[in-house]
């Protein structure tokens, strides 16, 4: 069976930065370090950090005064930030700079007296954080249908921003519907979907026509991973989102001669390698990687951690070498 790996896949710069922040905070301040919510949406990443002394909390009032407290890559609302400061916590912000940019964009539109429309999925951590950053009127829409029901203070003063991990196509149609309803609406040049989301979605679009089945390694609560599965499925290929190799169902492989594999932005590459190893225990594999964008973007760490910590950490990037020789070992 042929396996075709998407390129790029897996960890993005925002996720790498968030994990590195936690690792360096552990090294610098010692455990326990507190992280509000999952640092990134992946249970394996969370469990590995928990084993090193991280305590994950739902709310900042669970952290003792002075505790080192890290905000996740998804960002937090102003009220969470204020509550943490009022409690005297030592805050380290791991919000992805691309999410922080959306916060700033939204705040600028609010200051201009505009109603802000956030295109995103209700209940997602990033959406909760962004909604809670805006002081003026803000409306959440998740579909073209939602646009029809929007009621704004002044149709001539509306702006839109978007969650960073949406489907490029779905978002485009929602923006078109907004522009049709509010011709004076302003927004970013295209949308706020981040480079990593766009690159992974385009890679799946290239992959899907070449394979009989797509496996997306990622967590069920990972927005960008869910979009990758949907995109493959919309391209006419059966696709499954799997947390790890244990979720692989051999029945999916019946009549399948080529499998495409990709991973969401919060899924570590070793989980992809474990899926390949599991496939190789079922059948002989030929593995190839599609040509694709080589991502080199790195975000700076917060100043207090930049010079500190354990030094360069092992990379988990999607372009790490694949040990093909191991795959067919029974
Ligand atoms: S998916 Fe995009 S916005 Fe989210 S952490 Fe990664 S780079 Fe940042």
Short mmCIF file of C-alpha atoms and ligand atoms in Angstrom, two decimals:
data_model
loop_
_atom_site.label_atom_id
_atom_site.label_comp_id
_atom_site.label_asym_id
_atom_site.label_seq_id
_atom_site.Cartn_x
_atom_site.Cartn_y
_atom_site.Cartn_z
CA UNK A 1 0.00 0.00 0.00
CA UNK A 2 1.17 3.49 -0.76
CA UNK A 3 1.13 6.16 1.95
CA UNK A 4 1.38 9.78 0.91
CA UNK A 5 2.23 12.29 3.61
CA UNK A 6 1.01 15.85 3.29
CA UNK A 7 3.54 18.66 3.48
CA UNK A 8 3.23 20.73 5.57
CA UNK A 9 1.42 18.97 8.39
CA UNK A 10 1.56 18.97 12.17
CA UNK A 11 2.96 21.56 14.53
CA UNK A 12 2.74 25.23 13.54
CA UNK A 13 4.93 28.00 14.89
CA UNK A 14 2.29 29.08 17.43
CA UNK A 15 2.02 25.59 18.91
CA UNK A 16 5.79 25.10 19.00
CA UNK A 17 6.13 28.43 20.77
CA UNK A 18 3.42 27.61 23.33
CA UNK A 19 4.97 24.24 24.21
CA UNK A 20 8.42 25.79 24.40
CA UNK A 21 7.10 28.47 26.75
CA UNK A 22 5.78 25.80 29.12
CA UNK A 23 9.00 23.75 28.92
CA UNK A 24 11.16 26.78 29.61
CA UNK A 25 8.93 28.00 32.44
CA UNK A 26 9.25 24.56 34.04
CA UNK A 27 13.03 24.69 33.67
CA UNK A 28 13.29 28.25 34.97
CA UNK A 29 10.79 28.26 37.84
CA UNK A 30 10.42 24.55 38.58
CA UNK A 31 7.14 22.66 38.93
CA UNK A 32 4.35 23.20 39.44
CA UNK A 33 3.62 25.55 36.60
CA UNK A 34 -0.07 26.24 36.00
CA UNK A 35 -1.62 26.36 32.54
CA UNK A 36 -5.11 27.67 32.02
CA UNK A 37 -6.95 25.20 29.78
CA UNK A 38 -5.17 22.89 27.35
CA UNK A 39 -2.00 24.67 26.22
CA UNK A 40 -2.86 23.46 22.71
CA UNK A 41 -5.73 21.20 21.67
CA UNK A 42 -4.00 17.85 21.94
CA UNK A 43 -4.40 15.40 24.80
CA UNK A 44 -1.00 13.79 24.20
CA UNK A 45 0.79 17.13 24.50
CA UNK A 46 -1.18 17.89 27.66
CA UNK A 47 -0.40 14.52 29.27
CA UNK A 48 3.32 14.79 28.46
CA UNK A 49 3.47 18.21 30.09
CA UNK A 50 1.38 17.05 33.06
CA UNK A 51 3.97 14.32 33.65
CA UNK A 52 6.66 17.02 33.83
CA UNK A 53 4.84 18.95 36.55
CA UNK A 54 2.30 21.14 34.78
CA UNK A 55 -1.07 21.58 36.45
CA UNK A 56 -3.88 22.37 34.06
CA UNK A 57 -6.68 24.49 35.52
CA UNK A 58 -10.04 25.65 34.19
CA UNK A 59 -9.97 29.02 35.94
CA UNK A 60 -7.26 31.20 37.39
CA UNK A 61 -8.81 31.14 40.88
CA UNK A 62 -7.54 27.56 41.14
CA UNK A 63 -3.95 28.88 41.09
CA UNK A 64 -2.37 29.86 44.43
CA UNK A 65 -1.30 33.53 44.67
CA UNK A 66 2.04 34.09 42.98
CA UNK A 67 1.79 30.85 40.97
CA UNK A 68 3.41 30.81 37.52
CA UNK A 69 0.40 30.84 35.21
CA UNK A 70 0.51 30.36 31.46
CA UNK A 71 -2.30 31.39 29.13
CA UNK A 72 -2.81 28.92 26.29
CA UNK A 73 -2.06 29.49 22.59
CA UNK A 74 -5.76 30.23 22.02
CA UNK A 75 -5.65 33.45 24.05
CA UNK A 76 -7.88 34.63 26.88
CA UNK A 77 -10.51 37.30 27.40
CA UNK A 78 -9.70 40.56 29.17
CA UNK A 79 -11.63 39.39 32.25
CA UNK A 80 -9.41 36.30 32.65
CA UNK A 81 -6.30 38.45 32.28
CA UNK A 82 -7.63 40.93 34.88
CA UNK A 83 -8.66 38.16 37.30
CA UNK A 84 -5.16 36.64 37.08
CA UNK A 85 -3.52 40.02 37.73
CA UNK A 86 -5.88 40.78 40.64
CA UNK A 87 -4.85 37.44 42.17
CA UNK A 88 -1.19 38.39 41.93
CA UNK A 89 -0.28 35.53 39.61
CA UNK A 90 2.95 35.44 37.65
CA UNK A 91 1.48 35.50 34.14
CA UNK A 92 3.26 34.21 31.06
CA UNK A 93 1.20 34.66 27.92
CA UNK A 94 1.51 31.87 25.32
CA UNK A 95 -1.23 33.33 23.11
CA UNK A 96 -0.16 32.78 19.50
CA UNK A 97 0.96 36.11 18.06
CA UNK A 98 -1.43 35.56 15.16
CA UNK A 99 -4.37 35.25 17.57
CA UNK A 100 -3.13 38.34 19.44
CA UNK A 101 -3.12 40.18 16.10
CA UNK A 102 -6.82 39.37 15.65
CA UNK A 103 -7.49 40.72 19.18
CA UNK A 104 -5.75 43.97 18.26
CA UNK A 105 -7.58 44.22 14.94
CA UNK A 106 -10.94 43.72 16.65
CA UNK A 107 -10.10 46.26 19.36
CA UNK A 108 -9.16 48.81 16.71
CA UNK A 109 -12.52 48.35 14.94
CA UNK A 110 -14.35 48.66 18.28
CA UNK A 111 -12.53 51.93 19.02
CA UNK A 112 -13.71 53.20 15.63
CA UNK A 113 -17.28 52.74 16.90
CA UNK A 114 -18.03 49.77 14.67
CA UNK A 115 -20.01 46.65 15.47
CA UNK A 116 -17.53 43.78 15.08
CA UNK A 117 -18.64 40.52 13.48
CA UNK A 118 -16.45 37.59 14.51
CA UNK A 119 -16.60 34.67 12.08
CA UNK A 120 -15.93 31.58 14.16
CA UNK A 121 -17.25 28.54 16.01
CA UNK A 122 -19.22 29.10 19.20
CA UNK A 123 -17.58 27.68 22.29
CA UNK A 124 -14.06 27.38 20.85
CA UNK A 125 -11.42 28.66 23.26
CA UNK A 126 -10.00 31.13 20.74
CA UNK A 127 -13.47 32.52 20.00
CA UNK A 128 -14.25 32.92 23.72
CA UNK A 129 -10.98 34.78 24.17
CA UNK A 130 -11.50 37.06 21.17
CA UNK A 131 -15.11 37.88 22.11
CA UNK A 132 -13.93 38.77 25.59
CA UNK A 133 -11.28 41.16 24.26
CA UNK A 134 -13.78 43.51 22.60
CA UNK A 135 -15.49 46.25 24.54
CA UNK A 136 -18.02 47.37 21.90
CA UNK A 137 -20.85 45.43 20.27
CA UNK A 138 -19.63 42.09 18.90
CA UNK A 139 -21.56 39.39 17.05
CA UNK A 140 -20.52 35.80 16.40
CA UNK A 141 -21.48 34.20 13.08
CA UNK A 142 -20.65 30.65 12.08
CA UNK A 143 -22.49 30.30 8.77
CA UNK A 144 -23.97 32.19 5.84
CA UNK A 145 -27.40 31.65 7.44
CA UNK A 146 -26.27 33.45 10.60
CA UNK A 147 -25.46 36.54 8.52
CA UNK A 148 -29.11 36.96 7.51
CA UNK A 149 -30.14 37.19 11.17
CA UNK A 150 -27.55 39.79 12.21
CA UNK A 151 -28.84 42.93 13.88
CA UNK A 152 -26.25 45.70 14.15
CA UNK A 153 -26.36 49.22 15.61
CA UNK A 154 -25.45 50.94 12.32
CA UNK A 155 -25.20 48.95 9.05
CA UNK A 156 -22.77 51.61 7.75
CA UNK A 157 -20.29 50.94 10.57
CA UNK A 158 -19.55 47.24 10.68
CA UNK A 159 -16.26 45.32 10.61
CA UNK A 160 -15.39 41.64 10.55
CA UNK A 161 -12.58 39.51 11.92
CA UNK A 162 -12.20 35.73 11.81
CA UNK A 163 -11.03 32.83 13.94
CA UNK A 164 -7.58 31.74 12.72
CA UNK A 165 -8.37 28.08 12.07
CA UNK A 166 -11.43 28.09 9.83
CA UNK A 167 -12.00 26.58 6.40
CA UNK A 168 -10.76 29.00 3.72
CA UNK A 169 -13.79 28.29 1.48
CA UNK A 170 -16.45 28.46 4.20
CA UNK A 171 -15.02 31.73 5.47
CA UNK A 172 -14.94 33.22 1.98
CA UNK A 173 -18.65 32.56 1.50
CA UNK A 174 -19.51 34.08 4.89
CA UNK A 175 -17.44 37.19 4.06
CA UNK A 176 -19.24 37.47 0.71
CA UNK A 177 -22.61 37.27 2.49
CA UNK A 178 -21.48 39.97 4.94
CA UNK A 179 -20.37 42.23 2.10
CA UNK A 180 -23.69 41.71 0.32
CA UNK A 181 -25.61 42.70 3.49
CA UNK A 182 -23.30 45.48 4.64
CA UNK A 183 -21.58 46.99 1.57
CA UNK A 184 -19.54 49.38 3.76
CA UNK A 185 -18.16 46.59 5.96
CA UNK A 186 -14.41 46.64 6.57
CA UNK A 187 -12.09 43.79 7.46
CA UNK A 188 -8.62 42.41 6.90
CA UNK A 189 -7.48 42.18 3.26
CA UNK A 190 -8.64 38.58 2.94
CA UNK A 191 -9.29 37.06 6.37
CA UNK A 192 -7.44 36.19 9.54
CA UNK A 193 -7.01 32.50 8.79
CA UNK A 194 -3.42 31.88 9.76
CA UNK A 195 -0.64 30.79 7.42
CA UNK A 196 -0.43 27.35 9.06
CA UNK A 197 -4.12 26.63 8.64
CA UNK A 198 -4.04 27.75 5.02
CA UNK A 199 -0.90 25.76 4.20
CA UNK A 200 -2.29 22.55 5.77
CA UNK A 201 -5.63 22.96 4.01
CA UNK A 202 -3.96 23.50 0.63
CA UNK A 203 -1.74 20.46 1.23
CA UNK A 204 -4.83 18.31 1.86
CA UNK A 205 -6.44 19.65 -1.30
CA UNK A 206 -3.36 18.47 -3.24
CA UNK A 207 -3.32 15.16 -1.40
CA UNK A 208 -6.99 14.15 -1.65
CA UNK A 209 -7.17 13.44 -5.41
CA UNK A 210 -4.18 11.09 -5.14
CA UNK A 211 -5.48 8.73 -2.45
CA UNK A 212 -8.42 6.46 -1.54
CA UNK A 213 -8.53 7.45 2.12
CA UNK A 214 -7.26 10.35 4.23
CA UNK A 215 -6.24 10.04 7.87
CA UNK A 216 -5.91 13.25 9.84
CA UNK A 217 -3.96 12.91 13.08
CA UNK A 218 -5.39 15.35 15.57
CA UNK A 219 -7.69 15.80 18.53
CA UNK A 220 -11.47 15.89 18.27
CA UNK A 221 -11.51 19.40 19.82
CA UNK A 222 -8.88 20.78 17.43
CA UNK A 223 -10.57 23.20 15.04
CA UNK A 224 -7.90 23.12 12.34
CA UNK A 225 -7.74 19.29 12.44
CA UNK A 226 -11.50 19.03 11.97
CA UNK A 227 -11.31 21.37 8.98
CA UNK A 228 -8.63 19.14 7.38
CA UNK A 229 -10.92 16.11 7.65
CA UNK A 230 -13.86 18.07 6.23
CA UNK A 231 -11.79 19.36 3.31
CA UNK A 232 -10.68 15.85 2.35
CA UNK A 233 -14.24 14.60 2.63
CA UNK A 234 -15.59 17.52 0.58
CA UNK A 235 -13.03 16.58 -2.07
CA UNK A 236 -14.77 13.20 -2.30
CA UNK A 237 -12.38 11.05 -0.25
CA UNK A 238 -13.36 9.17 2.91
CA UNK A 239 -11.49 10.80 5.78
CA UNK A 240 -11.10 10.09 9.49
CA UNK A 241 -9.78 12.24 12.32
CA UNK A 242 -7.75 10.03 14.66
CA UNK A 243 -6.18 10.97 17.95
CA UNK A 244 -3.40 8.41 17.56
CA UNK A 245 -2.57 4.99 16.09
CA UNK A 246 -4.89 3.19 18.53
CA UNK A 247 -7.88 4.79 16.77
CA UNK A 248 -6.94 3.26 13.42
CA UNK A 249 -9.65 0.83 12.26
CA UNK A 250 -8.29 -1.87 9.87
CA UNK A 251 -11.74 -2.07 8.26
CA UNK A 252 -11.12 1.39 6.75
CA UNK A 253 -8.33 -0.09 4.66
CA UNK A 254 -10.42 -2.68 2.81
CA UNK A 255 -10.07 -2.08 -0.93
CA UNK A 256 -7.74 0.86 -0.27
CA UNK A 257 -4.44 1.00 -2.15
CA UNK A 258 -3.29 4.49 -1.18
CA UNK A 259 -3.70 6.40 2.07
CA UNK A 260 -3.03 10.08 2.60
CA UNK A 261 -1.84 11.11 6.05
CA UNK A 262 -1.73 14.58 7.52
CA UNK A 263 -1.82 16.11 11.00
CA UNK A 264 -3.43 19.14 12.58
CA UNK A 265 -1.33 22.03 13.82
CA UNK A 266 -1.39 20.75 17.41
CA UNK A 267 -0.54 17.10 16.65
CA UNK A 268 3.05 15.96 17.35
CA UNK A 269 4.92 14.29 14.50
CA UNK A 270 5.69 11.18 16.56
CA UNK A 271 1.94 10.39 16.53
CA UNK A 272 2.07 10.46 12.73
CA UNK A 273 5.05 8.11 12.81
CA UNK A 274 3.14 5.76 15.13
CA UNK A 275 0.24 5.70 12.66
CA UNK A 276 2.68 4.78 9.88
CA UNK A 277 4.16 2.06 12.07
CA UNK A 278 0.66 0.71 12.80
CA UNK A 279 -0.16 0.68 9.07
CA UNK A 280 3.09 -1.13 8.36
CA UNK A 281 2.09 -3.89 10.76
CA UNK A 282 -1.02 -4.46 8.62
CA UNK A 283 0.56 -4.34 5.17
CA UNK A 284 3.74 -3.49 3.27
CA UNK A 285 4.06 0.26 2.81
CA UNK A 286 5.65 2.58 0.30
CA UNK A 287 5.86 6.00 1.91
CA UNK A 288 6.35 9.27 0.09
CA UNK A 289 5.91 12.91 1.06
CA UNK A 290 4.17 15.30 -1.29
CA UNK A 291 6.23 18.31 -2.24
CA UNK A 292 4.91 21.31 -0.35
CA UNK A 293 5.73 24.46 1.50
CA UNK A 294 8.65 24.24 3.92
CA UNK A 295 7.65 26.37 6.87
CA UNK A 296 10.45 28.22 8.59
CA UNK A 297 8.49 30.76 10.64
CA UNK A 298 9.46 30.95 14.32
CA UNK A 299 7.93 33.31 16.87
CA UNK A 300 9.95 34.95 19.60
CA UNK A 301 9.41 33.78 23.14
CA UNK A 302 8.37 36.17 25.93
CA UNK A 303 11.45 38.14 27.04
CA UNK A 304 11.72 36.47 30.45
CA UNK A 305 12.09 33.06 28.77
CA UNK A 306 14.05 34.02 25.67
CA UNK A 307 17.46 33.67 27.25
CA UNK A 308 16.47 31.18 29.92
CA UNK A 309 15.48 27.56 29.82
CA UNK A 310 16.96 24.37 28.58
CA UNK A 311 18.35 25.68 25.28
CA UNK A 312 17.13 24.54 21.89
CA UNK A 313 14.40 21.98 22.32
CA UNK A 314 13.91 19.01 20.03
CA UNK A 315 11.93 20.03 17.01
CA UNK A 316 8.70 18.22 16.20
CA UNK A 317 8.28 19.76 12.80
CA UNK A 318 6.52 18.01 9.96
CA UNK A 319 9.71 18.05 7.91
CA UNK A 320 11.61 15.87 10.38
CA UNK A 321 13.17 12.85 8.64
CA UNK A 322 10.96 9.80 8.35
CA UNK A 323 12.60 6.50 9.09
CA UNK A 324 11.25 4.58 6.11
CA UNK A 325 13.49 1.63 6.87
CA UNK A 326 11.64 1.04 10.15
CA UNK A 327 8.21 1.02 8.64
CA UNK A 328 8.16 -2.39 7.05
CA UNK A 329 9.75 -4.17 9.96
CA UNK A 330 7.21 -6.72 11.17
S1 LIG B 1 -2.88 27.37 14.10
FE1 LIG B 1 -2.20 29.42 13.46
S2 LIG B 1 -3.11 30.81 14.94
FE2 LIG B 1 -3.23 28.75 15.82
S3 LIG B 1 -1.39 28.55 17.05
FE3 LIG B 1 -0.89 27.77 15.02
S4 LIG B 1 -0.01 29.54 13.91
FE4 LIG B 1 -1.09 30.32 15.70
#
